[in-house]
C-alpha cells in the first residue's frame, strides 16, 4: 500500500524529472492549440462574447409560440415545422455541439422579420436565427482549414 | 435617421392588451383623442379567450351549475375575502362591472357573445368546466347549461392535443350538477397528418373554402343520436372574418363550440386581433414599439414618435406583458413606480426586494405573493407612490399591472382588465382626471 | 424463500447491484420507495470521474476508477458526454508570488500525472494554458487570472443510468417495484428473513422473504435501520445545484466559493449546472428544498470567476444528500473510505448488508463487490461478474442522428436528443411513428421530447406516475416548466395506463408540484415570466391550479 511519503516522493519525481521530460517530448504546439485539437473537433468550441449575448437574449423566450404565427420558417419542412420556430432558441441555441444538426432548419429562415414584433418578452428572434445560421455555416467550413490529418 | 414625429393627444394608453384596448376605446367613446402605444401581444393573446370575471369563492363543490351567482355578486364576494384584489380596492366602483362587460361585449360584438345574467360554463380539455362571464361566439354553444341534448366531444383524428374520451369522461361528472350527457367521438377533418400541426396551423388550415365544411360534415357523420352540441379543439380559424365556427356548425347541423385553449391559444390570438380591429374602427392611433417616458404631460418616445398627453393609462400587463419585471428585485420599468408584493394583512409592506423563496409558499396552489405583485392604486386607479399618495397627476393604471391578484391563474384576469380598463379610460378622458 | 436477495433502494447502487445479482442468476426483488434515481444518484453532479483525488494516497484506486469509467462508457456509450474543465490560476497578490507559481506547477504536475490514466477512460491529456490562451477559450472569465490547467472528465444522465440498470436487471429476471417502500427489515433468530413493504400508490402492504437483504437506501438508511432495530452510522450532507437554461460554455470551470470550498460551473447535457453546496443535514431526507442562502452562495461563487452568470437564466435549484462515512477506520484504503459494506451479523442481523457512501462514478465496481458478498452470504459458488461487458439497454449502438432524421419524419436535433437518452433504442421509438404518425409530435421543444418517446417510456421503462417521466425523458424539467409537454404527456400516459380523469388531474398536479419545489427559490427574470405563463396555461386548460 502506498504511504503518503511514497506518494509525495512519486509526485516529486514527476515534478522534477518526468513532467519536464514529457513537456519536452510531447506533441508540438501551444497549450491552446493542443486544447483545440482535442475538443473543437468534437464540437466543443469556445463561447464567444457574441454567442453569449445571443444566448442571453434567447434566454428570454418563454415558449409561448406567438412568434410562430408570423413565421414562414414554419412551413419549410414538415419535421422542422413540427419542431416550430421557437425551437431555434430553446433547442438549437442551447448546445452549440448539436447546432450543426439544425443547419437545414436555420437555413429555412426567410429573413422576413415577421417574428420579432410578435414576441411578448422582446426576444430578437430574427437576429438570433441569423447569428446561429452564420455560426453553423461558418463552422461547417472550419474543418477544411483546421484539419491536421 | 427618421426625424421624430410629434404627436399630441388627450390620452396616452401604454399597452395593447385587453386593459389598454378597453381603456383606449372607453376614452375614445368619451370623446378624447387617444394614442395607444404597444410593444407586442401580451397575456391577452395567450389567454383561453374566455373572460373569467370571478370564480365564486363561496360556491360549494357539488352545487348545481344553475345556482351560480351572476358575475357582480361573485366579484363582490371575492372582494370581501381578498382585500388586496383590485375588485376590493375599487370599493363602490366595482358596481360598474356589468356596464363594463356590456361595453366590452359591444365593442367586440363580432367576436364576443352577448353576456347572460349568469356565467356560462365552458369545458376545458381536461373535462372540467370553468365559469366565464363573457366568451367568444365560437365558445358559447358549449355552455353546459345551454346544450339541448347530449354534448359530443369530437376529437380530430391525428390531433394529439385533445383526448376526447378523457374530456368527455370528465364532463360526465357534471351531470349531477345539471350538465348534459357527454360522449366522445373521433372525426377525420380530412387534413392529412394533423398530428404534427401546431394549433394555429390547424386553425389556418380550416379557413379556406371547403375545409370548415368538410369538418362539419365529418362531425355530422359521427354524431350519435340525441346529440345537442359538439365540442371541438380550439382551432376554429385564426381570423374571425373566415367565419369558421359558423361554417362548421352549418355543415354539422348542430351547434359546434370550441373547448377552452391553453398556450398557444388560437382563441386568445383571435381576441387580440379583435381588439386591434376595434381600435382601428374607433379611430385610436396605435403606435408600435416600447414606450419610454417620464409620465403624463411630458413627451414620451415610442420608436421615432414623440407623444405628449396630459393623461396616461398604464396598462402594461404583469410579467408576461412586461409591465412588472424582476431582476433581483421587483420593478415597474416604465415609470419606476413602487411594486407591492404582499398578501392580505401585510398590504403596503414593501417586500419587493425579498428573495423569491420568501415571496412564495411551498404549496404550489396556495397564494403566492410573488405572482400577485404589482402596482398599488387607490379607488380611482391612480398608482400610489411609496408613501401611499398618487404618484403623478393624470396617471392611471389598469389590468394585470395592478397588484393583488394572480392575474394569469386566478380566473379574474380578463375581468379585471375590462373593468379597470373601462374605468381608467373614462377617467382619463376627463380633463383634470378622476371624478 | 421467495427471493435470494431483496435490494432496498433504486439509486445507482441498488439498481447496479440488482443488475449484477440478476445477471449472476440470483432471484432478485428490488424495492424503491419512489422512483429510480430520486435520491443522491439523480441529484448528484452526474460526473463519472476517474478518481483523480486518490492519486496521492493510492494510484491503484485511480486506475481502477478510470477503468470503471471506461466500462461505463462501454456499456452506455450514448449516455455520457465529455466535459473539458478549466482550472484557472488565481492570485491574491497583484503579481504572482513564488508560492503561487509553485502551487500552479504542482497542479500542472498533478493533473499531468492523471494523464497517465486518461487512456483507460478515453480521456484527453491535460494542457497548461497561459492567461491569454485561457481568455481565448473562456472570454467570460473575470480579468486578472494567470492561466490554467485543463482536465478531462465525463458526465452522465444519472437518472437514466439508474433506470437502465434497473431495466437490465428486469430483463435478467429481477422483479422491480417502484413506489414501494421497505417499512421494516424482518429478522428472526439473529438472521434477516425478509422485508415488510408498502405500495404507496395502491396502499398494498406485504412481506417478501429472502435470506439476504441489501440495504442501499442511501441517506434514508439510518431511519430504516432504526425501525428495524439495526444501526447504520453515517453523516448526511446536503448538496444543492442550480441549472442554467443553456450550455453557458462547453467547458467546465473549477472555482472557489466565498468560503474557499471548491465549486464548478459545468455543461450538463444541453444545460449548465452550478454546484455545489455541502452542509451537514439532520432533517427529514424527504423534505429537501434549496434555500435562498444556498442559491445566493452558488451564484456568488460562480460569479466570482464568471461574472456573466448573474445574467444567465436559472431554471431550477435541486438538492441531494451525500452520505459520508461516519468515522474512518484505522487502516482502510482510499476506496473504502468512500464506501463501506456493513455486515448486520455484528448486531444480530446476519444476511443484512448495508452500503454506506459509494460514488456514482464507481457504482458498477461497488455493485460487483456487493454482489460478490451477497453470493458468498448465500453460500453459492462464485460466478464471474459481467456487468462491464454487456451493454445496458440501448447501449449496444449509438445511431447517427442525421441518418435517423433522414429515415424518419423527425428533425435532426430531436433525433439527437432521442439518441442521447435512448441509444440504440431510438430506432425502436421511431418505429412507433410508422404505426401512428401523430406520435411524431414534439411535446417539448426544450428537450426535444417526442410523443413516441413518452409512449415508449410508459410502455417499457416502468413508469407508474407521470412524474417518473421527469427522470425517464426529462419531461417538464426544462426551462419551459411543462408548458407544452405536461398536458399532452398526461393524456398519453393516461391512455396507456388507463387513468381516470381524476387520476390524470392528480398526476398532473403532482408533476407540477415537483417542478414548483425546484423553481420556487430561483424565480426571477425570464423564469418568473415563464412561471406566470405556465400557471395561466394550466389554469386555462382546466389542469389543477
Ligand atoms: C396563459 C394565460 C392564460 C390566461 N387565461 C385566462 C382566461 O382564460 N380567462 C381570463 O379571464 N384571464 C386569463 N388570463 C389572464 C388574462 O389574460 C390577463 O390578466 C389579461 O389579459 C391582462 O391584460 P392586460 O391588458 O393587463 O395585459 P397584457 O395583455 O399582458 O398586455 C400588456 C401590453 O403592454 C405592452 N407593454 C408593456 N410594456 C410596454 C412598454 N414599455 N411600451 C409599450 N407597450 C408595453 C405589452 O406589449 C402588451 O401589449 C390568462 C393569462 C395567461 C398568461
Ligand atoms: C450534491 C451531490 C453531488 C454528487 N456528485 C457526484 C458526482 O459528480 N460523481 C459521483 O460519482 N458521485 C457524486 N455524488 C455521490 C453520489 O451521488 C452518491 O454517492 C450515489 O448516488 C449514492 O447512490 P445510492 O444508490 O447509494 O443512493 P441513492 O441514490 O440515494 O439511493 C437511495 C434510494 O433508496 C430509496 N429509498 C429510501 N428509503 C427506502 C425504503 N425504505 N425502501 C425502498 N427504497 C428506499 C430512495 O428513494 C433512493 O432512491 C454526489 C452526491 C451529492 C449529494
Ligand atoms: S425572419 Fe426567419 S424566423 Fe423570423 S419570421 Fe421570418 S422566416 Fe421566421
Ligand atoms: S414569441 Fe418570444 S417568447 Fe414566445 S416563443 Fe417566440 S421567441 Fe419565445
Short mmCIF file of N, CA, C and O in Angstrom, two decimals, chain B residues 256-320:
data_model
loop_
_atom_site.label_atom_id
_atom_site.label_comp_id
_atom_site.label_asym_id
_atom_site.label_seq_id
_atom_site.Cartn_x
_atom_site.Cartn_y
_atom_site.Cartn_z
N UNK B 256 -71.84 23.99 -32.79
CA UNK B 256 -70.48 23.48 -32.56
C UNK B 256 -69.72 24.55 -31.79
O UNK B 256 -69.82 25.73 -32.10
N UNK B 257 -68.98 24.12 -30.77
CA UNK B 257 -68.23 25.09 -29.97
C UNK B 257 -66.82 24.60 -29.73
O UNK B 257 -66.54 23.41 -29.81
N UNK B 258 -65.97 25.55 -29.41
CA UNK B 258 -64.58 25.21 -29.10
C UNK B 258 -64.42 24.97 -27.60
O UNK B 258 -65.03 25.66 -26.79
N UNK B 259 -63.55 24.05 -27.28
CA UNK B 259 -63.10 23.92 -25.89
C UNK B 259 -62.21 25.11 -25.57
O UNK B 259 -61.72 25.80 -26.47
N UNK B 260 -61.96 25.34 -24.28
CA UNK B 260 -61.02 26.41 -23.91
C UNK B 260 -59.61 25.97 -24.29
O UNK B 260 -59.31 24.78 -24.36
N UNK B 261 -58.75 26.95 -24.48
CA UNK B 261 -57.42 26.63 -25.00
C UNK B 261 -56.35 26.90 -23.97
O UNK B 261 -56.51 27.72 -23.08
N UNK B 262 -55.24 26.17 -24.11
CA UNK B 262 -54.04 26.58 -23.38
C UNK B 262 -53.08 27.22 -24.39
O UNK B 262 -53.48 27.58 -25.49
N UNK B 263 -51.85 27.37 -24.02
CA UNK B 263 -50.88 28.11 -24.84
C UNK B 263 -50.25 27.20 -25.88
O UNK B 263 -49.89 26.09 -25.53
N UNK B 264 -50.04 27.63 -27.10
CA UNK B 264 -50.51 28.85 -27.73
C UNK B 264 -51.99 28.74 -28.05
O UNK B 264 -52.45 27.70 -28.49
N UNK B 265 -52.71 29.84 -27.83
CA UNK B 265 -54.16 29.79 -27.85
C UNK B 265 -54.72 30.50 -29.07
O UNK B 265 -54.56 31.70 -29.22
N UNK B 266 -55.38 29.74 -29.91
CA UNK B 266 -55.99 30.34 -31.09
C UNK B 266 -57.08 31.34 -30.70
O UNK B 266 -57.11 32.46 -31.21
N UNK B 267 -57.98 31.00 -29.77
CA UNK B 267 -58.98 32.00 -29.37
C UNK B 267 -58.34 33.25 -28.76
O UNK B 267 -58.85 34.36 -28.95
N UNK B 268 -57.24 33.10 -28.06
CA UNK B 268 -56.55 34.26 -27.49
C UNK B 268 -56.03 35.17 -28.60
O UNK B 268 -56.15 36.40 -28.53
N UNK B 269 -55.46 34.56 -29.61
CA UNK B 269 -54.96 35.34 -30.74
C UNK B 269 -56.11 36.06 -31.43
O UNK B 269 -55.99 37.21 -31.84
N UNK B 270 -57.24 35.35 -31.55
CA UNK B 270 -58.42 35.98 -32.15
C UNK B 270 -58.89 37.16 -31.32
O UNK B 270 -59.28 38.20 -31.85
N UNK B 271 -58.86 37.01 -30.01
CA UNK B 271 -59.28 38.10 -29.12
C UNK B 271 -58.40 39.32 -29.34
O UNK B 271 -58.88 40.45 -29.47
N UNK B 272 -57.08 39.08 -29.38
CA UNK B 272 -56.15 40.18 -29.58
C UNK B 272 -56.41 40.85 -30.93
O UNK B 272 -56.42 42.08 -31.04
N UNK B 273 -56.67 40.05 -31.96
CA UNK B 273 -56.93 40.61 -33.29
C UNK B 273 -58.21 41.45 -33.28
O UNK B 273 -58.28 42.51 -33.90
N UNK B 274 -59.23 40.98 -32.55
CA UNK B 274 -60.49 41.72 -32.50
C UNK B 274 -60.30 43.05 -31.78
O UNK B 274 -60.89 44.07 -32.16
N UNK B 275 -59.45 43.07 -30.76
CA UNK B 275 -59.17 44.33 -30.06
C UNK B 275 -58.52 45.31 -31.02
O UNK B 275 -58.87 46.51 -31.05
N UNK B 276 -57.60 44.81 -31.80
CA UNK B 276 -56.90 45.72 -32.72
C UNK B 276 -57.85 46.25 -33.79
O UNK B 276 -57.80 47.42 -34.15
N UNK B 277 -58.74 45.39 -34.26
CA UNK B 277 -59.73 45.84 -35.24
C UNK B 277 -60.64 46.91 -34.63
O UNK B 277 -60.95 47.92 -35.27
N UNK B 278 -61.02 46.71 -33.37
CA UNK B 278 -61.90 47.68 -32.72
C UNK B 278 -61.19 49.02 -32.53
O UNK B 278 -61.79 50.09 -32.70
N UNK B 279 -59.90 48.97 -32.20
CA UNK B 279 -59.13 50.21 -32.04
C UNK B 279 -59.09 50.97 -33.35
O UNK B 279 -59.30 52.20 -33.39
N UNK B 280 -58.84 50.25 -34.43
CA UNK B 280 -58.76 50.90 -35.73
C UNK B 280 -60.11 51.51 -36.08
O UNK B 280 -60.19 52.66 -36.54
N UNK B 281 -61.17 50.76 -35.85
CA UNK B 281 -62.50 51.23 -36.22
C UNK B 281 -62.89 52.47 -35.41
O UNK B 281 -63.58 53.36 -35.91
N UNK B 282 -62.43 52.55 -34.17
CA UNK B 282 -62.82 53.67 -33.32
C UNK B 282 -61.94 54.90 -33.54
O UNK B 282 -62.18 55.94 -32.95
N UNK B 283 -60.89 54.75 -34.34
CA UNK B 283 -60.04 55.90 -34.59
C UNK B 283 -59.00 56.15 -33.51
O UNK B 283 -58.60 57.29 -33.28
N UNK B 284 -58.58 55.10 -32.84
CA UNK B 284 -57.48 55.23 -31.89
C UNK B 284 -56.19 55.08 -32.68
O UNK B 284 -56.05 54.14 -33.47
N UNK B 285 -55.26 56.00 -32.47
CA UNK B 285 -53.99 55.87 -33.18
C UNK B 285 -53.10 54.88 -32.42
O UNK B 285 -52.84 55.05 -31.22
N UNK B 286 -52.64 53.85 -33.11
CA UNK B 286 -51.81 52.84 -32.46
C UNK B 286 -50.38 52.98 -32.95
O UNK B 286 -50.13 53.03 -34.15
N UNK B 287 -49.46 53.12 -32.02
CA UNK B 287 -48.05 53.16 -32.42
C UNK B 287 -47.35 51.93 -31.84
O UNK B 287 -47.62 51.51 -30.73
N UNK B 288 -46.48 51.40 -32.67
CA UNK B 288 -45.85 50.13 -32.34
C UNK B 288 -44.47 50.37 -31.76
O UNK B 288 -43.65 51.07 -32.35
N UNK B 289 -44.19 49.82 -30.60
CA UNK B 289 -42.85 49.94 -30.04
C UNK B 289 -42.90 50.08 -28.53
O UNK B 289 -43.96 50.34 -27.95
N UNK B 290 -41.75 49.92 -27.90
CA UNK B 290 -41.69 50.05 -26.45
C UNK B 290 -41.64 51.54 -26.09
O UNK B 290 -40.87 52.29 -26.68
N UNK B 291 -42.47 51.93 -25.16
CA UNK B 291 -42.52 53.33 -24.78
C UNK B 291 -41.53 53.63 -23.66
O UNK B 291 -41.37 52.87 -22.72
N UNK B 292 -40.89 54.80 -23.82
CA UNK B 292 -40.05 55.30 -22.74
C UNK B 292 -40.48 56.72 -22.46
O UNK B 292 -40.66 57.51 -23.38
N UNK B 293 -40.62 57.05 -21.19
CA UNK B 293 -41.06 58.40 -20.91
C UNK B 293 -41.12 58.66 -19.43
O UNK B 293 -40.92 57.75 -18.63
N UNK B 294 -41.41 59.91 -19.07
CA UNK B 294 -41.33 60.29 -17.67
C UNK B 294 -42.71 60.49 -17.04
O UNK B 294 -42.81 60.83 -15.88
N UNK B 295 -43.78 60.31 -17.82
CA UNK B 295 -45.11 60.41 -17.22
C UNK B 295 -45.97 61.44 -17.92
O UNK B 295 -45.53 62.11 -18.87
N UNK B 296 -47.23 61.58 -17.46
CA UNK B 296 -48.19 62.46 -18.11
C UNK B 296 -47.67 63.89 -18.25
O UNK B 296 -46.98 64.39 -17.36
N UNK B 297 -47.98 64.49 -19.39
CA UNK B 297 -47.58 65.88 -19.60
C UNK B 297 -46.19 66.02 -20.18
O UNK B 297 -45.84 67.04 -20.74
N UNK B 298 -45.38 64.99 -20.05
CA UNK B 298 -44.02 65.06 -20.59
C UNK B 298 -43.93 64.19 -21.83
O UNK B 298 -44.64 63.20 -21.93
N UNK B 299 -43.08 64.59 -22.77
CA UNK B 299 -43.01 63.82 -24.00
C UNK B 299 -42.49 62.40 -23.76
O UNK B 299 -41.60 62.20 -22.93
N UNK B 300 -43.08 61.45 -24.46
CA UNK B 300 -42.64 60.06 -24.36
C UNK B 300 -42.23 59.58 -25.73
O UNK B 300 -42.79 60.02 -26.74
N UNK B 301 -41.25 58.72 -25.80
CA UNK B 301 -40.75 58.23 -27.08
C UNK B 301 -41.22 56.80 -27.32
O UNK B 301 -41.11 55.93 -26.46
N UNK B 302 -41.75 56.61 -28.53
CA UNK B 302 -42.03 55.24 -28.99
C UNK B 302 -41.44 55.16 -30.38
O UNK B 302 -41.94 55.77 -31.31
N UNK B 303 -40.36 54.43 -30.53
CA UNK B 303 -39.66 54.41 -31.81
C UNK B 303 -39.31 55.82 -32.20
O UNK B 303 -38.67 56.55 -31.44
N UNK B 304 -39.79 56.26 -33.37
CA UNK B 304 -39.46 57.60 -33.84
C UNK B 304 -40.54 58.62 -33.47
O UNK B 304 -40.45 59.77 -33.85
N UNK B 305 -41.55 58.18 -32.77
CA UNK B 305 -42.64 59.09 -32.42
C UNK B 305 -42.45 59.69 -31.03
O UNK B 305 -42.05 59.00 -30.10
N UNK B 306 -42.75 60.97 -30.95
CA UNK B 306 -42.70 61.64 -29.65
C UNK B 306 -44.13 62.01 -29.29
O UNK B 306 -44.79 62.78 -29.99
N UNK B 307 -44.62 61.43 -28.23
CA UNK B 307 -46.04 61.57 -27.90
C UNK B 307 -46.18 62.37 -26.61
O UNK B 307 -45.51 62.07 -25.62
N UNK B 308 -47.05 63.36 -26.64
CA UNK B 308 -47.30 64.13 -25.42
C UNK B 308 -48.79 64.09 -25.12
O UNK B 308 -49.61 64.33 -26.01
N UNK B 309 -49.11 63.72 -23.90
CA UNK B 309 -50.52 63.68 -23.50
C UNK B 309 -50.60 64.01 -22.02
O UNK B 309 -49.73 63.59 -21.24
N UNK B 310 -51.62 64.78 -21.62
CA UNK B 310 -51.73 65.17 -20.21
C UNK B 310 -52.15 64.01 -19.31
O UNK B 310 -51.97 64.08 -18.10
N UNK B 311 -52.76 63.00 -19.90
CA UNK B 311 -53.22 61.88 -19.06
C UNK B 311 -52.79 60.56 -19.68
O UNK B 311 -52.87 60.37 -20.88
N UNK B 312 -52.35 59.67 -18.80
CA UNK B 312 -51.84 58.38 -19.25
C UNK B 312 -52.63 57.26 -18.57
O UNK B 312 -53.00 57.39 -17.40
N UNK B 313 -52.80 56.19 -19.32
CA UNK B 313 -53.25 54.95 -18.69
C UNK B 313 -52.14 53.92 -18.89
O UNK B 313 -51.76 53.59 -20.01
N UNK B 314 -51.62 53.47 -17.77
CA UNK B 314 -50.56 52.46 -17.83
C UNK B 314 -51.24 51.09 -17.80
O UNK B 314 -51.85 50.72 -16.80
N UNK B 315 -51.15 50.37 -18.90
CA UNK B 315 -51.80 49.05 -18.98
C UNK B 315 -50.80 48.08 -19.57
O UNK B 315 -51.02 47.43 -20.58
N UNK B 316 -49.67 48.01 -18.91
CA UNK B 316 -48.52 47.29 -19.46
C UNK B 316 -48.48 45.82 -19.06
O UNK B 316 -47.52 45.12 -19.37
N UNK B 317 -49.51 45.36 -18.37
CA UNK B 317 -49.54 43.93 -18.04
C UNK B 317 -48.65 43.58 -16.87
O UNK B 317 -48.07 44.45 -16.21
N UNK B 318 -48.54 42.30 -16.62
CA UNK B 318 -47.71 41.83 -15.48
C UNK B 318 -46.38 41.29 -16.03
O UNK B 318 -45.75 41.97 -16.83
N UNK B 319 -46.00 40.13 -15.62
CA UNK B 319 -44.69 39.62 -16.05
C UNK B 319 -44.68 39.26 -17.53
O UNK B 319 -43.74 39.58 -18.26
N UNK B 320 -45.75 38.60 -17.98
CA UNK B 320 -45.79 38.22 -19.40
C UNK B 320 -45.84 39.47 -20.29
O UNK B 320 -45.13 39.56 -21.28
#
